Amino acid sequence: MGLEEKLPAGILLTSVEKLAGYARKSSVWPATFGLACCAIELMATGGPRHDLARFGMERASNTPRQADLMIVAGRVSQKMGPVLRQIYDQMADPKWVISMGVCASSGGMFNNYAIVQGVDHIVPVDIYLPGCPPRPEMLIDAIVKLHDKIQNMKLGVNREKEITELESARLRQLPLLPHLQTPEVRAGRASELQVHTEAVERTGTEH
């Protein structure tokens, strides 16, 4: 029994965005970029135990022109950076990037001049996957989260509006470090803390 047996009168209503998102997330073709030990876990994810074919991703492209997902698995050296960027530029649009492992995400233990301290200095990253190295289950979880992001991606004017809203929200965020905050913000937070402290003291006195 297929999907058509469950549809009322054989009619299914949806939006273009939902249909395009479903088609895109169900046909992601990865361009594997294995650079270090994380690549072993990436290869294990494609094996029979974890089976990436469940997501339609068993085809690892040998050419970037037939891929739309780059999985950066491992540390990125300064010499490898231009090569990675060239492959990314040759991939088909729309395209996405998963930074697999702490070395790809932030340089990891290799805090030196030879290693790029985060692949997001070279290409935009959609999903950061921690771990050293991350297990195949963690990579599958990252892929599922990326599928959800692709499924709900806006199109056209709605996409431009979404980008503007996200940028505005980021600009409104306050820095976490106190010395980076403006005096007005620090004063406001101090007054909020004082009000909260007085309320707690009053509550303790009443009890």
Short mmCIF file of C-alpha atoms in Angstrom, two decimals:
data_model
loop_
_atom_site.label_atom_id
_atom_site.label_comp_id
_atom_site.label_asym_id
_atom_site.label_seq_id
_atom_site.Cartn_x
_atom_site.Cartn_y
_atom_site.Cartn_z
CA MET A 1 0.00 0.00 0.00
CA GLY A 2 1.53 3.29 -1.10
CA LEU A 3 1.02 6.93 -0.23
CA GLU A 4 -1.81 7.26 -2.73
CA GLU A 5 -3.95 4.91 -0.63
CA LYS A 6 -3.84 7.33 2.31
CA LEU A 7 -4.74 10.51 0.41
CA PRO A 8 -8.36 11.72 0.43
CA ALA A 9 -9.64 11.54 -3.17
CA GLY A 10 -6.05 11.39 -4.42
CA ILE A 11 -5.43 15.12 -3.83
CA LEU A 12 -2.53 16.54 -1.85
CA LEU A 13 -2.19 20.28 -1.19
CA THR A 14 1.15 21.90 -0.35
CA SER A 15 3.25 24.97 -1.11
CA VAL A 16 6.06 25.39 -3.61
CA GLU A 17 8.51 26.00 -0.76
CA LYS A 18 7.54 22.75 1.00
CA LEU A 19 7.69 20.75 -2.23
CA ALA A 20 11.08 22.19 -3.22
CA GLY A 21 12.41 21.68 0.30
CA TYR A 22 11.27 18.06 0.36
CA ALA A 23 12.87 17.37 -3.03
CA ARG A 24 16.14 19.05 -2.03
CA LYS A 25 16.50 17.37 1.35
CA SER A 26 15.76 13.95 -0.15
CA SER A 27 18.42 14.21 -2.86
CA VAL A 28 21.49 15.67 -1.13
CA TRP A 29 24.69 14.47 -2.78
CA PRO A 30 27.80 14.92 -0.63
CA ALA A 31 31.20 16.00 -1.87
CA THR A 32 33.36 14.34 0.75
CA PHE A 33 36.42 16.28 1.83
CA GLY A 34 38.26 13.90 4.15
CA LEU A 35 41.38 15.50 5.59
CA ALA A 36 42.20 13.58 8.79
CA CYS A 37 40.92 10.96 11.22
CA CYS A 38 37.33 12.29 11.03
CA ALA A 39 37.24 10.92 7.49
CA ILE A 40 37.38 7.36 8.91
CA GLU A 41 34.17 8.03 10.85
CA LEU A 42 32.68 9.57 7.72
CA MET A 43 33.46 6.41 5.75
CA ALA A 44 31.96 4.30 8.54
CA THR A 45 28.75 6.33 8.26
CA GLY A 46 28.43 5.26 4.63
CA GLY A 47 28.88 1.58 5.53
CA PRO A 48 26.13 -1.02 6.01
CA ARG A 49 25.85 -0.52 9.77
CA HIS A 50 24.73 3.12 9.57
CA ASP A 51 23.69 3.22 5.90
CA LEU A 52 23.56 6.74 4.49
CA ALA A 53 21.50 5.30 1.63
CA ARG A 54 18.46 5.67 3.91
CA PHE A 55 18.70 9.41 3.24
CA GLY A 56 19.47 9.12 -0.49
CA MET A 57 23.08 10.11 0.15
CA GLU A 58 24.98 6.97 -0.79
CA ARG A 59 26.39 8.64 -3.89
CA ALA A 60 29.60 10.45 -2.91
CA SER A 61 30.45 12.68 -5.85
CA ASN A 62 33.92 12.61 -7.34
CA THR A 63 33.18 15.89 -9.05
CA PRO A 64 31.95 18.99 -7.18
CA ARG A 65 29.68 19.93 -10.08
CA GLN A 66 27.39 17.04 -9.14
CA ALA A 67 27.36 17.70 -5.39
CA ASP A 68 25.57 20.13 -3.11
CA LEU A 69 26.85 19.17 0.37
CA MET A 70 30.46 19.48 1.49
CA ILE A 71 31.40 17.52 4.61
CA VAL A 72 34.74 18.90 5.82
CA ALA A 73 36.14 16.02 7.88
CA GLY A 74 39.36 16.97 9.65
CA ARG A 75 41.81 19.82 10.06
CA VAL A 76 42.28 22.29 7.21
CA SER A 77 45.84 23.43 6.56
CA GLN A 78 46.68 26.81 5.08
CA LYS A 79 47.84 25.12 1.88
CA MET A 80 44.58 23.15 1.60
CA GLY A 81 42.38 26.21 2.16
CA PRO A 82 42.44 27.52 -1.46
CA VAL A 83 41.74 24.01 -2.77
CA LEU A 84 38.74 23.65 -0.46
CA ARG A 85 37.39 27.01 -1.57
CA GLN A 86 37.82 26.15 -5.24
CA ILE A 87 35.87 22.92 -4.81
CA TYR A 88 33.14 24.79 -2.92
CA ASP A 89 32.86 27.38 -5.70
CA GLN A 90 32.44 24.60 -8.28
CA MET A 91 29.57 22.92 -6.40
CA ALA A 92 26.00 23.28 -7.60
CA ASP A 93 23.71 25.84 -5.96
CA PRO A 94 22.06 25.73 -3.49
CA LYS A 95 24.86 24.14 -1.46
CA TRP A 96 25.55 23.43 2.18
CA VAL A 97 28.55 22.70 4.42
CA ILE A 98 28.94 20.50 7.49
CA SER A 99 32.04 21.13 9.58
CA MET A 100 32.80 17.68 11.00
CA GLY A 101 34.92 17.55 14.12
CA VAL A 102 36.51 20.11 16.38
CA CYS A 103 39.57 20.53 14.13
CA ALA A 104 37.47 21.64 11.16
CA SER A 105 35.23 23.80 13.36
CA SER A 106 37.86 25.66 15.39
CA GLY A 107 41.32 24.26 14.70
CA GLY A 108 41.07 21.94 17.70
CA MET A 109 44.37 21.06 19.34
CA PHE A 110 46.29 22.45 16.36
CA ASN A 111 46.54 26.06 17.53
CA ASN A 112 49.40 27.04 15.25
CA TYR A 113 50.20 28.98 12.08
CA ALA A 114 49.83 25.98 9.75
CA ILE A 115 46.16 25.13 10.49
CA VAL A 116 43.12 27.27 9.68
CA GLN A 117 41.36 28.04 12.97
CA GLY A 118 37.91 27.15 11.70
CA VAL A 119 36.80 26.30 8.18
CA ASP A 120 34.25 29.12 8.38
CA HIS A 121 37.16 31.44 7.56
CA ILE A 122 37.07 29.92 4.06
CA VAL A 123 33.48 28.76 3.37
CA PRO A 124 30.13 29.44 5.08
CA VAL A 125 29.16 26.63 7.45
CA ASP A 126 25.59 25.45 8.06
CA ILE A 127 26.14 22.77 10.74
CA TYR A 128 29.00 22.54 13.25
CA LEU A 129 29.59 18.99 14.48
CA PRO A 130 31.74 18.73 17.65
CA GLY A 131 33.82 15.73 18.71
CA CYS A 132 37.30 14.34 18.25
CA PRO A 133 36.38 12.42 16.23
CA PRO A 134 32.56 12.49 16.19
CA ARG A 135 30.81 9.14 16.01
CA PRO A 136 28.80 8.16 12.88
CA GLU A 137 25.61 8.59 14.93
CA MET A 138 26.58 12.20 15.57
CA LEU A 139 27.14 12.82 11.86
CA ILE A 140 23.76 11.29 11.05
CA ASP A 141 22.17 13.60 13.64
CA ALA A 142 23.86 16.59 11.99
CA ILE A 143 22.60 15.44 8.58
CA VAL A 144 19.04 15.12 9.91
CA LYS A 145 19.26 18.65 11.35
CA LEU A 146 20.54 19.90 7.99
CA HIS A 147 17.63 18.16 6.26
CA ASP A 148 15.24 20.01 8.56
CA LYS A 149 16.95 23.30 7.70
CA ILE A 150 16.71 22.54 3.97
CA GLN A 151 13.06 21.50 4.29
CA ASN A 152 12.10 24.82 5.92
CA MET A 153 14.25 27.08 3.75
CA LYS A 154 12.35 30.01 2.25
CA LEU A 155 12.39 30.92 -1.44
CA GLY A 156 12.49 34.17 -3.38
CA VAL A 157 11.28 37.27 -1.52
CA ASN A 158 10.54 35.23 1.60
CA ARG A 159 14.17 34.09 1.64
CA GLU A 160 15.45 37.67 1.47
CA LYS A 161 13.09 38.66 4.28
CA GLU A 162 14.26 35.74 6.42
CA ILE A 163 17.92 36.70 5.91
CA THR A 164 17.19 40.31 6.88
CA GLU A 165 15.38 39.21 10.05
CA LEU A 166 18.19 36.86 11.05
CA GLU A 167 20.82 39.55 10.48
CA SER A 168 18.83 42.04 12.54
CA ALA A 169 18.46 39.52 15.37
CA ARG A 170 22.21 38.88 15.37
CA LEU A 171 22.97 42.60 15.48
CA ARG A 172 20.67 43.01 18.48
CA GLN A 173 22.48 40.32 20.45
CA LEU A 174 24.61 41.54 23.33
CA PRO A 175 28.21 40.40 23.78
CA LEU A 176 28.73 37.81 26.50
CA LEU A 177 31.97 39.33 27.79
CA PRO A 178 31.33 42.24 30.20
CA HIS A 179 34.27 44.34 28.95
CA LEU A 180 32.76 44.36 25.42
CA GLN A 181 29.45 45.80 26.60
CA THR A 182 28.69 49.52 26.52
CA PRO A 183 28.41 51.44 29.83
CA GLU A 184 24.67 51.84 29.28
CA VAL A 185 24.17 48.10 28.94
CA ARG A 186 26.29 47.39 32.03
CA ALA A 187 24.33 49.95 34.04
CA GLY A 188 21.02 48.47 32.88
CA ARG A 189 22.07 44.96 33.83
CA ALA A 190 23.32 46.17 37.22
CA SER A 191 19.96 47.79 37.96
CA GLU A 192 18.13 44.63 36.90
CA LEU A 193 20.33 42.58 39.22
CA GLN A 194 19.67 44.99 42.09
CA VAL A 195 15.89 44.79 41.57
CA HIS A 196 16.08 41.00 41.48
CA THR A 197 18.17 40.92 44.68
CA GLU A 198 15.72 43.20 46.51
CA ALA A 199 12.81 41.01 45.42
CA VAL A 200 14.54 37.89 46.72
CA GLU A 201 15.31 39.60 50.03
CA ARG A 202 11.69 40.70 50.41
CA THR A 203 10.49 37.18 49.71
CA GLY A 204 12.85 35.77 52.33
CA THR A 205 11.68 38.35 54.91
CA GLU A 206 8.02 37.55 54.31
CA HIS A 207 8.63 33.84 54.89
#
